[in-house]
mmCIF file of C-alpha atoms and ligand atoms in Angstrom:
data_model
loop_
_atom_site.group_PDB
_atom_site.id
_atom_site.type_symbol
_atom_site.label_atom_id
_atom_site.label_comp_id
_atom_site.label_asym_id
_atom_site.label_seq_id
_atom_site.Cartn_x
_atom_site.Cartn_y
_atom_site.Cartn_z
ATOM 1 C CA MET A 30 0.067 0.083 0.088
ATOM 2 C CA SER A 31 0.985 3.503 -0.085
ATOM 3 C CA PRO A 32 0.940 5.264 3.117
ATOM 4 C CA PRO A 33 -0.034 8.915 2.587
ATOM 5 C CA GLY A 34 2.637 11.308 2.101
ATOM 6 C CA ARG A 35 5.352 8.707 1.233
ATOM 7 C CA PRO A 36 5.951 9.092 -2.488
ATOM 8 C CA GLN A 37 9.470 7.856 -2.244
ATOM 9 C CA GLY A 38 10.151 4.736 -4.378
ATOM 10 C CA GLU A 39 8.151 6.035 -7.252
ATOM 11 C CA SER A 40 10.673 8.371 -8.438
ATOM 12 C CA ARG A 41 10.493 10.099 -11.663
ATOM 13 C CA ARG A 42 11.299 13.393 -12.680
ATOM 14 C CA ALA A 43 8.834 16.039 -13.228
ATOM 15 C CA LYS A 44 9.236 16.950 -16.941
ATOM 16 C CA PRO A 45 8.431 13.804 -18.725
ATOM 17 C CA GLU A 46 5.746 12.462 -16.626
ATOM 18 C CA GLY A 47 2.723 10.809 -18.251
ATOM 19 C CA THR A 48 1.951 7.114 -18.078
ATOM 20 C CA ALA A 49 -0.237 5.093 -19.961
ATOM 21 C CA GLY A 50 -2.924 6.448 -18.085
ATOM 22 C CA ASN A 51 -1.949 9.919 -19.630
ATOM 23 C CA PRO A 52 -1.718 9.351 -23.160
ATOM 24 C CA PRO A 53 0.647 11.619 -25.133
ATOM 25 C CA GLY A 54 -0.578 13.709 -28.067
ATOM 26 C CA ARG A 55 -3.666 15.092 -26.265
ATOM 27 C CA PRO A 56 -4.004 18.933 -26.346
ATOM 28 C CA GLN A 57 -3.443 19.369 -22.748
ATOM 29 C CA GLY A 58 0.047 19.176 -22.099
ATOM 30 C CA ASP A 59 0.273 15.780 -20.266
ATOM 31 C CA VAL A 60 3.810 15.883 -20.999
ATOM 32 C CA ARG A 61 4.081 17.411 -17.825
ATOM 33 C CA SER A 62 3.252 14.743 -15.515
ATOM 34 C CA ALA A 63 1.551 11.855 -13.981
ATOM 35 C CA GLN A 64 1.435 8.666 -12.899
ATOM 36 C CA PRO A 65 -1.151 6.604 -11.703
ATOM 37 C CA ASP A 66 0.242 5.548 -8.496
ATOM 38 C CA ARG A 67 1.031 8.324 -6.681
ATOM 39 C CA HIS A 68 -2.013 9.152 -4.730
ATOM 40 C CA PRO A 69 -1.372 7.102 -1.701
ATOM 41 C CA ALA A 70 -4.221 8.661 -0.131
ATOM 42 C CA ARG A 71 -7.095 6.275 -0.293
ATOM 43 C CA LEU A 72 -5.545 3.091 -0.579
ATOM 44 C CA ALA A 73 -6.557 0.955 2.107
ATOM 45 C CA ASP A 74 -4.665 -1.262 4.612
ATOM 46 C CA ARG A 75 -3.428 -4.537 4.503
ATOM 47 C CA ASP A 76 -6.136 -5.730 6.324
ATOM 48 C CA SER A 77 -7.837 -6.303 2.846
ATOM 49 C CA GLU A 78 -5.994 -9.267 2.718
ATOM 50 C CA SER A 79 -8.666 -10.956 4.786
ATOM 51 C CA ARG A 80 -11.179 -10.102 2.177
ATOM 52 C CA ARG A 81 -12.651 -12.784 0.027
ATOM 53 C CA LEU A 82 -11.408 -13.054 -3.522
ATOM 54 C CA PRO A 83 -14.035 -12.200 -5.972
ATOM 55 C CA ARG A 84 -15.752 -14.770 -8.053
ATOM 56 C CA ARG A 85 -16.149 -13.768 -11.423
ATOM 57 C CA HIS A 86 -19.659 -15.050 -11.742
ATOM 58 C CA ALA A 87 -20.656 -12.973 -8.562
ATOM 59 C CA LEU A 88 -19.354 -10.028 -10.644
ATOM 60 C CA ALA A 89 -21.150 -10.750 -13.632
ATOM 61 C CA GLY A 90 -24.248 -11.478 -11.498
ATOM 62 C CA LEU A 91 -24.349 -7.833 -10.327
ATOM 63 C CA ALA A 92 -24.275 -6.479 -13.769
ATOM 64 C CA ALA A 93 -26.941 -8.770 -14.863
ATOM 65 C CA MET A 94 -29.032 -7.759 -12.039
ATOM 66 C CA GLY A 95 -28.649 -4.002 -13.082
ATOM 67 C CA LEU A 96 -27.926 -3.120 -9.606
ATOM 68 C CA VAL A 97 -26.160 -0.016 -10.446
ATOM 69 C CA ARG A 98 -26.904 3.524 -9.447
ATOM 70 C CA GLY A 99 -28.397 5.381 -12.195
ATOM 71 C CA TRP A 100 -28.453 2.177 -14.658
ATOM 72 C CA PRO A 101 -31.442 0.365 -15.524
ATOM 73 C CA ALA A 102 -31.191 -3.315 -15.979
ATOM 74 C CA HIS A 103 -31.901 -2.854 -19.720
ATOM 75 C CA ALA A 104 -29.549 -0.343 -20.631
ATOM 76 C CA GLU A 105 -30.121 0.307 -24.295
ATOM 77 C CA SER A 106 -28.151 -0.747 -27.080
ATOM 78 C CA PRO A 107 -28.608 0.440 -30.592
ATOM 79 C CA ALA A 108 -28.080 -3.174 -31.767
ATOM 80 C CA SER A 109 -30.957 -4.534 -29.672
ATOM 81 C CA SER A 110 -33.560 -1.790 -29.513
ATOM 82 C CA PRO A 111 -35.938 -1.040 -31.919
ATOM 83 C CA ALA A 112 -36.087 2.128 -34.071
ATOM 84 C CA ALA A 113 -38.938 3.493 -32.264
ATOM 85 C CA ALA A 114 -38.420 3.164 -28.711
ATOM 86 C CA GLY A 115 -41.916 4.033 -27.567
ATOM 87 C CA PRO A 116 -43.149 7.119 -25.586
ATOM 88 C CA GLN A 117 -41.358 6.293 -22.306
ATOM 89 C CA ALA A 118 -38.524 8.602 -21.012
ATOM 90 C CA PRO A 119 -35.037 7.560 -22.751
ATOM 91 C CA THR A 120 -32.905 5.426 -20.716
ATOM 92 C CA PRO A 121 -30.098 7.281 -19.186
ATOM 93 C CA LEU A 122 -26.570 5.955 -20.412
ATOM 94 C CA LEU A 123 -24.779 7.607 -17.557
ATOM 95 C CA PRO A 124 -25.530 9.071 -14.229
ATOM 96 C CA GLU A 125 -26.738 12.621 -14.575
ATOM 97 C CA GLY A 126 -24.420 15.684 -13.980
ATOM 98 C CA SER A 127 -21.372 13.740 -15.451
ATOM 99 C CA ALA A 128 -20.695 16.338 -18.290
ATOM 100 C CA VAL A 129 -17.638 17.857 -16.413
ATOM 101 C CA PRO A 130 -13.885 17.768 -17.058
ATOM 102 C CA GLY A 131 -12.791 14.123 -16.375
ATOM 103 C CA GLY A 132 -16.401 13.122 -16.906
ATOM 104 C CA VAL A 133 -18.793 12.190 -19.946
ATOM 105 C CA ALA A 134 -20.985 14.385 -22.054
ATOM 106 C CA VAL A 135 -24.124 12.682 -23.546
ATOM 107 C CA VAL A 136 -25.213 14.841 -26.143
ATOM 108 C CA GLU A 137 -28.118 14.573 -28.490
ATOM 109 C CA VAL A 138 -27.128 14.726 -32.044
ATOM 110 C CA ALA A 139 -29.869 13.491 -34.316
ATOM 111 C CA ALA A 140 -33.246 11.821 -34.339
ATOM 112 C CA ARG A 141 -33.282 8.154 -34.230
ATOM 113 C CA SER A 142 -35.500 8.113 -37.382
ATOM 114 C CA THR A 143 -32.404 9.040 -39.308
ATOM 115 C CA ALA A 144 -29.302 6.917 -40.086
ATOM 116 C CA ARG A 145 -26.692 6.946 -37.530
ATOM 117 C CA PRO A 146 -24.365 9.905 -37.825
ATOM 118 C CA THR A 147 -20.644 9.909 -37.153
ATOM 119 C CA VAL A 148 -19.374 12.309 -34.844
ATOM 120 C CA ARG A 149 -16.036 13.971 -34.062
ATOM 121 C CA HIS A 150 -14.733 15.942 -31.184
ATOM 122 C CA LEU A 151 -11.398 17.691 -31.117
ATOM 123 C CA ASP A 152 -10.635 15.883 -34.214
ATOM 124 C CA ARG A 153 -11.354 12.405 -33.010
ATOM 125 C CA PRO A 154 -14.165 10.194 -33.349
ATOM 126 C CA VAL A 155 -16.534 9.648 -30.670
ATOM 127 C CA MET A 156 -18.935 7.000 -29.759
ATOM 128 C CA VAL A 157 -22.653 7.354 -30.923
ATOM 129 C CA ARG A 158 -25.359 5.380 -29.332
ATOM 130 C CA ALA A 159 -29.048 5.184 -29.267
ATOM 131 C CA GLN A 160 -30.972 6.688 -26.401
ATOM 132 C CA GLY A 161 -34.784 6.729 -26.553
ATOM 133 C CA GLU A 162 -35.614 8.365 -29.902
ATOM 134 C CA ALA A 163 -32.285 10.196 -30.397
ATOM 135 C CA TRP A 164 -28.698 9.357 -31.384
ATOM 136 C CA VAL A 165 -26.469 10.462 -28.702
ATOM 137 C CA ALA A 166 -22.867 11.189 -28.672
ATOM 138 C CA VAL A 167 -20.847 9.930 -25.751
ATOM 139 C CA VAL A 168 -18.027 11.960 -25.295
ATOM 140 C CA GLY A 169 -15.034 11.645 -22.944
ATOM 141 C CA ILE A 170 -14.004 15.151 -21.491
ATOM 142 C CA ALA A 171 -10.314 15.883 -20.755
ATOM 143 C CA LEU A 172 -9.614 16.705 -17.261
ATOM 144 C CA ALA A 173 -8.062 19.801 -18.518
ATOM 145 C CA ALA A 174 -11.027 20.824 -20.505
ATOM 146 C CA ASN A 175 -12.281 24.529 -19.842
ATOM 147 C CA PRO A 176 -15.914 24.333 -18.456
ATOM 148 C CA ALA A 177 -16.096 28.211 -19.163
ATOM 149 C CA GLN A 178 -15.981 27.579 -23.039
ATOM 150 C CA THR A 179 -18.666 26.194 -25.267
ATOM 151 C CA HIS A 180 -17.541 22.969 -26.663
ATOM 152 C CA THR A 181 -18.566 21.581 -29.823
ATOM 153 C CA LEU A 182 -19.219 18.320 -31.766
ATOM 154 C CA GLU A 183 -18.792 17.689 -35.609
ATOM 155 C CA VAL A 184 -21.763 15.861 -36.633
ATOM 156 C CA HIS A 185 -21.728 14.190 -40.171
ATOM 157 C CA THR A 186 -25.004 12.753 -41.314
ATOM 158 C CA ALA A 187 -25.676 10.206 -43.772
ATOM 159 C CA ASP A 188 -27.051 12.709 -46.417
ATOM 160 C CA GLY A 189 -23.407 14.097 -46.303
ATOM 161 C CA ALA A 190 -24.186 17.241 -44.286
ATOM 162 C CA THR A 191 -21.961 18.524 -41.550
ATOM 163 C CA ARG A 192 -23.444 20.215 -38.484
ATOM 164 C CA ARG A 193 -21.731 21.595 -35.243
ATOM 165 C CA VAL A 194 -23.480 20.776 -32.209
ATOM 166 C CA PRO A 195 -22.438 22.823 -29.233
ATOM 167 C CA PHE A 196 -22.453 21.562 -25.442
ATOM 168 C CA ARG A 197 -21.445 23.027 -22.251
ATOM 169 C CA LEU A 198 -19.730 21.413 -19.219
ATOM 170 C CA THR A 199 -20.221 22.085 -15.706
ATOM 171 C CA ALA A 200 -17.120 22.859 -13.725
ATOM 172 C CA LYS A 201 -15.667 20.215 -11.042
ATOM 173 C CA ALA A 202 -13.126 20.859 -8.438
ATOM 174 C CA TYR A 203 -10.522 18.006 -7.967
ATOM 175 C CA ALA A 204 -8.362 17.773 -5.091
ATOM 176 C CA GLU A 205 -4.546 19.007 -5.018
ATOM 177 C CA GLN A 206 -1.898 17.275 -3.034
ATOM 178 C CA ARG A 207 1.344 19.169 -2.451
ATOM 179 C CA LEU A 208 4.391 17.112 -1.504
ATOM 180 C CA LYS A 209 8.002 17.938 -0.826
ATOM 181 C CA VAL A 210 10.465 14.971 -1.439
ATOM 182 C CA ALA A 211 14.064 14.825 -2.076
ATOM 183 C CA PRO A 212 14.958 15.550 -5.600
ATOM 184 C CA LYS A 213 16.436 12.125 -6.266
ATOM 185 C CA HIS A 214 12.933 10.700 -5.744
ATOM 186 C CA VAL A 215 11.422 12.699 -8.726
ATOM 187 C CA GLU A 216 14.514 12.176 -11.081
ATOM 188 C CA LEU A 217 14.554 9.600 -13.910
ATOM 189 C CA SER A 218 18.012 8.074 -14.952
ATOM 190 C CA LYS A 219 18.588 8.743 -18.697
ATOM 191 C CA GLU A 220 18.002 5.169 -19.498
ATOM 192 C CA ASN A 221 14.467 5.077 -17.695
ATOM 193 C CA LEU A 222 13.631 8.244 -19.189
ATOM 194 C CA ALA A 223 14.510 6.818 -22.601
ATOM 195 C CA ARG A 224 12.353 3.682 -21.847
ATOM 196 C CA TYR A 225 9.466 6.022 -20.653
ATOM 197 C CA GLU A 226 9.420 7.856 -23.687
ATOM 198 C CA ARG A 227 9.281 4.887 -25.893
ATOM 199 C CA GLU A 228 6.526 3.321 -23.914
ATOM 200 C CA ARG A 229 4.744 6.629 -23.737
ATOM 201 C CA ALA A 230 4.564 6.754 -27.603
ATOM 202 C CA HIS A 231 3.408 3.209 -27.845
ATOM 203 C CA LEU A 232 0.614 3.541 -25.210
ATOM 204 C CA GLY A 233 -0.486 6.787 -26.588
ATOM 205 C CA GLY A 234 -0.989 4.969 -29.993
ATOM 206 C CA VAL A 235 -2.881 1.968 -28.242
ATOM 207 C CA LEU A 236 -5.174 4.391 -26.355
ATOM 208 C CA ARG A 237 -6.279 6.144 -29.333
ATOM 209 C CA THR A 238 -7.866 2.955 -30.697
ATOM 210 C CA PHE A 239 -11.413 3.556 -32.040
ATOM 211 C CA SER A 240 -13.084 0.392 -33.323
ATOM 212 C CA ALA A 241 -16.009 1.597 -35.028
ATOM 213 C CA ALA A 242 -17.509 -1.668 -35.799
ATOM 214 C CA ARG A 243 -17.380 -2.987 -32.308
ATOM 215 C CA GLU A 244 -20.439 -1.869 -30.426
ATOM 216 C CA PRO A 245 -20.087 -1.961 -26.576
ATOM 217 C CA ALA A 246 -23.284 -3.842 -25.380
ATOM 218 C CA THR A 247 -23.243 -1.518 -22.590
ATOM 219 C CA LEU A 248 -21.342 1.370 -20.750
ATOM 220 C CA ARG A 249 -22.081 -0.277 -17.444
ATOM 221 C CA LEU A 250 -18.690 -1.764 -15.938
ATOM 222 C CA LEU A 251 -18.112 -4.568 -13.307
ATOM 223 C CA GLN A 252 -15.556 -3.562 -10.582
ATOM 224 C CA PRO A 253 -12.581 -5.421 -11.927
ATOM 225 C CA ALA A 254 -11.296 -6.480 -8.593
ATOM 226 C CA THR A 255 -12.619 -6.830 -4.987
ATOM 227 C CA GLY A 256 -11.386 -4.158 -2.738
ATOM 228 C CA PRO A 257 -11.880 -0.742 -1.434
ATOM 229 C CA ARG A 258 -11.981 2.010 -4.278
ATOM 230 C CA SER A 259 -10.073 5.330 -4.059
ATOM 231 C CA SER A 260 -11.829 8.308 -4.998
ATOM 232 C CA SER A 261 -8.670 9.953 -6.373
ATOM 233 C CA PHE A 262 -9.408 10.207 -9.998
ATOM 234 C CA GLY A 263 -8.394 13.591 -11.067
ATOM 235 C CA LEU A 264 -6.335 14.314 -8.046
ATOM 236 C CA ARG A 265 -3.781 16.854 -8.851
ATOM 237 C CA ARG A 266 -0.383 16.222 -7.344
ATOM 238 C CA VAL A 267 2.423 18.638 -7.155
ATOM 239 C CA PHE A 268 6.026 17.562 -6.083
ATOM 240 C CA ASN A 269 8.454 20.171 -4.956
ATOM 241 C CA GLY A 270 6.255 22.829 -6.569
ATOM 242 C CA GLN A 271 6.140 21.086 -10.012
ATOM 243 C CA SER A 272 2.760 19.820 -10.957
ATOM 244 C CA ARG A 273 2.296 16.210 -12.406
ATOM 245 C CA ASN A 274 -0.425 14.964 -14.540
ATOM 246 C CA PRO A 275 -3.682 14.316 -12.443
ATOM 247 C CA HIS A 276 -4.334 10.796 -11.391
ATOM 248 C CA SER A 277 -5.990 9.222 -14.485
ATOM 249 C CA GLY A 278 -7.751 6.397 -12.811
ATOM 250 C CA MET A 279 -9.108 4.614 -9.785
ATOM 251 C CA ASP A 280 -7.090 2.501 -7.358
ATOM 252 C CA ILE A 281 -8.494 -0.619 -5.924
ATOM 253 C CA ALA A 282 -6.831 -1.793 -2.779
ATOM 254 C CA ALA A 283 -6.209 -5.532 -2.745
ATOM 255 C CA PRO A 284 -3.402 -7.949 -2.038
ATOM 256 C CA THR A 285 -1.147 -9.453 -4.548
ATOM 257 C CA GLY A 286 -2.857 -12.496 -6.183
ATOM 258 C CA THR A 287 -6.291 -11.121 -6.207
ATOM 259 C CA PRO A 288 -8.039 -11.907 -9.328
ATOM 260 C CA VAL A 289 -8.633 -9.058 -12.010
ATOM 261 C CA VAL A 290 -11.486 -9.507 -14.375
ATOM 262 C CA ALA A 291 -12.508 -7.688 -17.492
ATOM 263 C CA ALA A 292 -14.687 -4.893 -16.669
ATOM 264 C CA ALA A 293 -16.822 -5.513 -19.742
ATOM 265 C CA ALA A 294 -16.624 -7.675 -22.838
ATOM 266 C CA GLY A 295 -13.915 -6.783 -25.410
ATOM 267 C CA GLU A 296 -10.611 -7.445 -26.984
ATOM 268 C CA VAL A 297 -7.356 -7.386 -25.425
ATOM 269 C CA ILE A 298 -5.323 -5.062 -27.549
ATOM 270 C CA ASP A 299 -2.293 -4.371 -25.483
ATOM 271 C CA THR A 300 -0.264 -6.321 -22.799
ATOM 272 C CA GLY A 301 3.177 -5.212 -21.567
ATOM 273 C CA ASP A 302 5.466 -4.532 -18.636
ATOM 274 C CA TYR A 303 5.804 -0.716 -18.529
ATOM 275 C CA PHE A 304 7.872 1.372 -16.183
ATOM 276 C CA PHE A 305 5.477 3.297 -14.499
ATOM 277 C CA ASN A 306 2.544 1.045 -14.804
ATOM 278 C CA GLY A 307 4.082 -2.348 -14.579
ATOM 279 C CA GLN A 308 2.440 -5.375 -16.158
ATOM 280 C CA THR A 309 -0.439 -4.006 -17.902
ATOM 281 C CA VAL A 310 -3.494 -5.073 -19.832
ATOM 282 C CA ILE A 311 -5.652 -2.771 -22.090
ATOM 283 C CA VAL A 312 -9.255 -4.110 -23.425
ATOM 284 C CA ASP A 313 -11.032 -2.326 -26.150
ATOM 285 C CA HIS A 314 -14.794 -2.448 -25.590
ATOM 286 C CA GLY A 315 -15.522 -0.755 -28.778
ATOM 287 C CA GLN A 316 -16.062 2.699 -30.346
ATOM 288 C CA GLY A 317 -13.084 4.294 -28.308
ATOM 289 C CA PHE A 318 -14.067 2.845 -25.096
ATOM 290 C CA LEU A 319 -11.099 1.272 -23.256
ATOM 291 C CA SER A 320 -10.207 -0.079 -19.935
ATOM 292 C CA LEU A 321 -6.719 -0.532 -18.514
ATOM 293 C CA TYR A 322 -5.412 -2.470 -15.680
ATOM 294 C CA CYS A 323 -1.917 -1.943 -14.073
ATOM 295 C CA HIS A 324 0.541 -3.235 -11.915
ATOM 296 C CA LEU A 325 -0.578 -6.920 -12.142
ATOM 297 C CA SER A 326 1.601 -9.604 -10.724
ATOM 298 C CA ALA A 327 0.423 -11.921 -13.592
ATOM 299 C CA ILE A 328 -1.225 -11.489 -16.870
ATOM 300 C CA ASP A 329 -3.511 -14.415 -17.805
ATOM 301 C CA THR A 330 -4.568 -13.144 -21.134
ATOM 302 C CA ALA A 331 -2.898 -12.115 -24.476
ATOM 303 C CA ARG A 332 -3.272 -9.652 -27.278
ATOM 304 C CA GLY A 333 -5.991 -10.604 -29.554
ATOM 305 C CA GLN A 334 -7.983 -12.474 -27.143
ATOM 306 C CA THR A 335 -11.798 -11.637 -26.928
ATOM 307 C CA LEU A 336 -12.938 -11.390 -23.232
ATOM 308 C CA ARG A 337 -16.306 -11.363 -21.802
ATOM 309 C CA ALA A 338 -17.330 -9.314 -18.935
ATOM 310 C CA GLY A 339 -16.039 -10.906 -15.807
ATOM 311 C CA ASP A 340 -13.329 -13.001 -17.477
ATOM 312 C CA ALA A 341 -9.999 -13.322 -15.492
ATOM 313 C CA LEU A 342 -7.477 -11.385 -17.138
ATOM 314 C CA GLY A 343 -4.473 -11.081 -14.589
ATOM 315 C CA LEU A 344 -3.792 -10.777 -10.768
ATOM 316 C CA VAL A 345 -3.368 -8.036 -8.778
ATOM 317 C CA GLY A 346 0.311 -6.894 -7.958
ATOM 318 C CA ALA A 347 2.847 -4.303 -7.404
ATOM 319 C CA THR A 348 4.877 -4.059 -10.495
ATOM 320 C CA GLY A 349 5.969 -0.667 -12.042
ATOM 321 C CA ARG A 350 6.446 2.379 -9.830
ATOM 322 C CA VAL A 351 4.183 1.653 -6.823
ATOM 323 C CA THR A 352 4.649 1.533 -3.080
ATOM 324 C CA GLY A 353 2.388 -1.437 -2.651
ATOM 325 C CA PRO A 354 -0.018 -3.864 -4.105
ATOM 326 C CA HIS A 355 -3.216 -2.532 -5.876
ATOM 327 C CA LEU A 356 -5.069 -2.340 -8.984
ATOM 328 C CA HIS A 357 -4.860 0.734 -10.987
ATOM 329 C CA PHE A 358 -8.014 0.890 -13.232
ATOM 330 C CA SER A 359 -8.424 3.482 -15.972
ATOM 331 C CA VAL A 360 -11.344 3.988 -18.380
ATOM 332 C CA TYR A 361 -10.934 5.805 -21.703
ATOM 333 C CA LEU A 362 -13.447 7.229 -24.034
ATOM 334 C CA ASN A 363 -12.210 8.925 -27.257
ATOM 335 C CA ALA A 364 -8.560 8.591 -25.952
ATOM 336 C CA GLN A 365 -9.623 10.838 -22.747
ATOM 337 C CA ALA A 366 -9.063 9.299 -19.282
ATOM 338 C CA VAL A 367 -12.504 9.628 -17.727
ATOM 339 C CA ASP A 368 -13.623 8.802 -14.153
ATOM 340 C CA PRO A 369 -14.126 5.153 -13.748
ATOM 341 C CA ALA A 370 -16.757 5.579 -10.996
ATOM 342 C CA LEU A 371 -19.136 6.921 -13.601
ATOM 343 C CA PHE A 372 -19.491 3.312 -14.942
ATOM 344 C CA LEU A 373 -19.287 1.180 -11.987
ATOM 345 C CA PRO A 374 -21.900 -0.012 -9.629
ATOM 346 C CA ALA A 375 -22.054 2.160 -6.306
ATOM 347 C CA SER A 376 -19.496 0.875 -4.084
HETATM 348 ZN ZN1 LIG B 1 -3.579 4.706 -9.590
#
């Protein structure tokens, strides 16, 4: 575990931060910082070892029952719902009020009676789903997005027309953690820096994956490992006055060896052992919806493998730059890390 205020052991220097969790090439300067594991704050204690390990069927059962705050059991999927959904209110895809930096904007872009449009935001494709009688864009919002600005989607309809659809965000304040540590704890060696840069380029490419033809059956996710969840998504960390990228995911405290399962059905598009993230698996759920699992002690899947929700993919560990075993879990939409809690059952 990572006791609060003890970042030692995960040294790296300020400049080139950014982990898998913070893909490069985003417009918000992630070059500055980042690392999933630095927020010791909410990781729970070792007594979690007494916790029972999850059984994947139990997890899957949760989803099947639809026992998720804000989620109906029958969340709608374009593939399965008829064109005329009926007069009842549209089924919400996500909890309300999630259109914040680090959240997800669900924006109506066309009537369901028309062919499904394609939509882009900041020059990247975004997910489009059916909701009630509308097509909605499901847009991952960068943590660095400015809520004071009006944001715009580019909507390309089947008749060849392009429309611009504006949407607004609500501000959200994320916590900040200021730490002073010996400089040697925030410097990377030349070799490690070079390795990190290579990995950052690779992971950035993987995280920009957009499989247009793969339709996520649902946006609801299973909690991928049993254990207490941190609420440290978006936490901004400042080391010796230099700010790092905010925490790009959620940490689930669990002992080494705890099973980790796929949060939803998808294809494994990357596995590797990375400098900051340790042993890592990335699953593509379709249309730019990805999940990432870091610091694993073992990987029990392989690139190209198709997983069902709840299928085992590895074991919790402490690989990479961490101070103790836990699962770092990130969720991406259109290459933006968004708050995993929006997709998970209430804890
Ligand atoms: Zn983390």
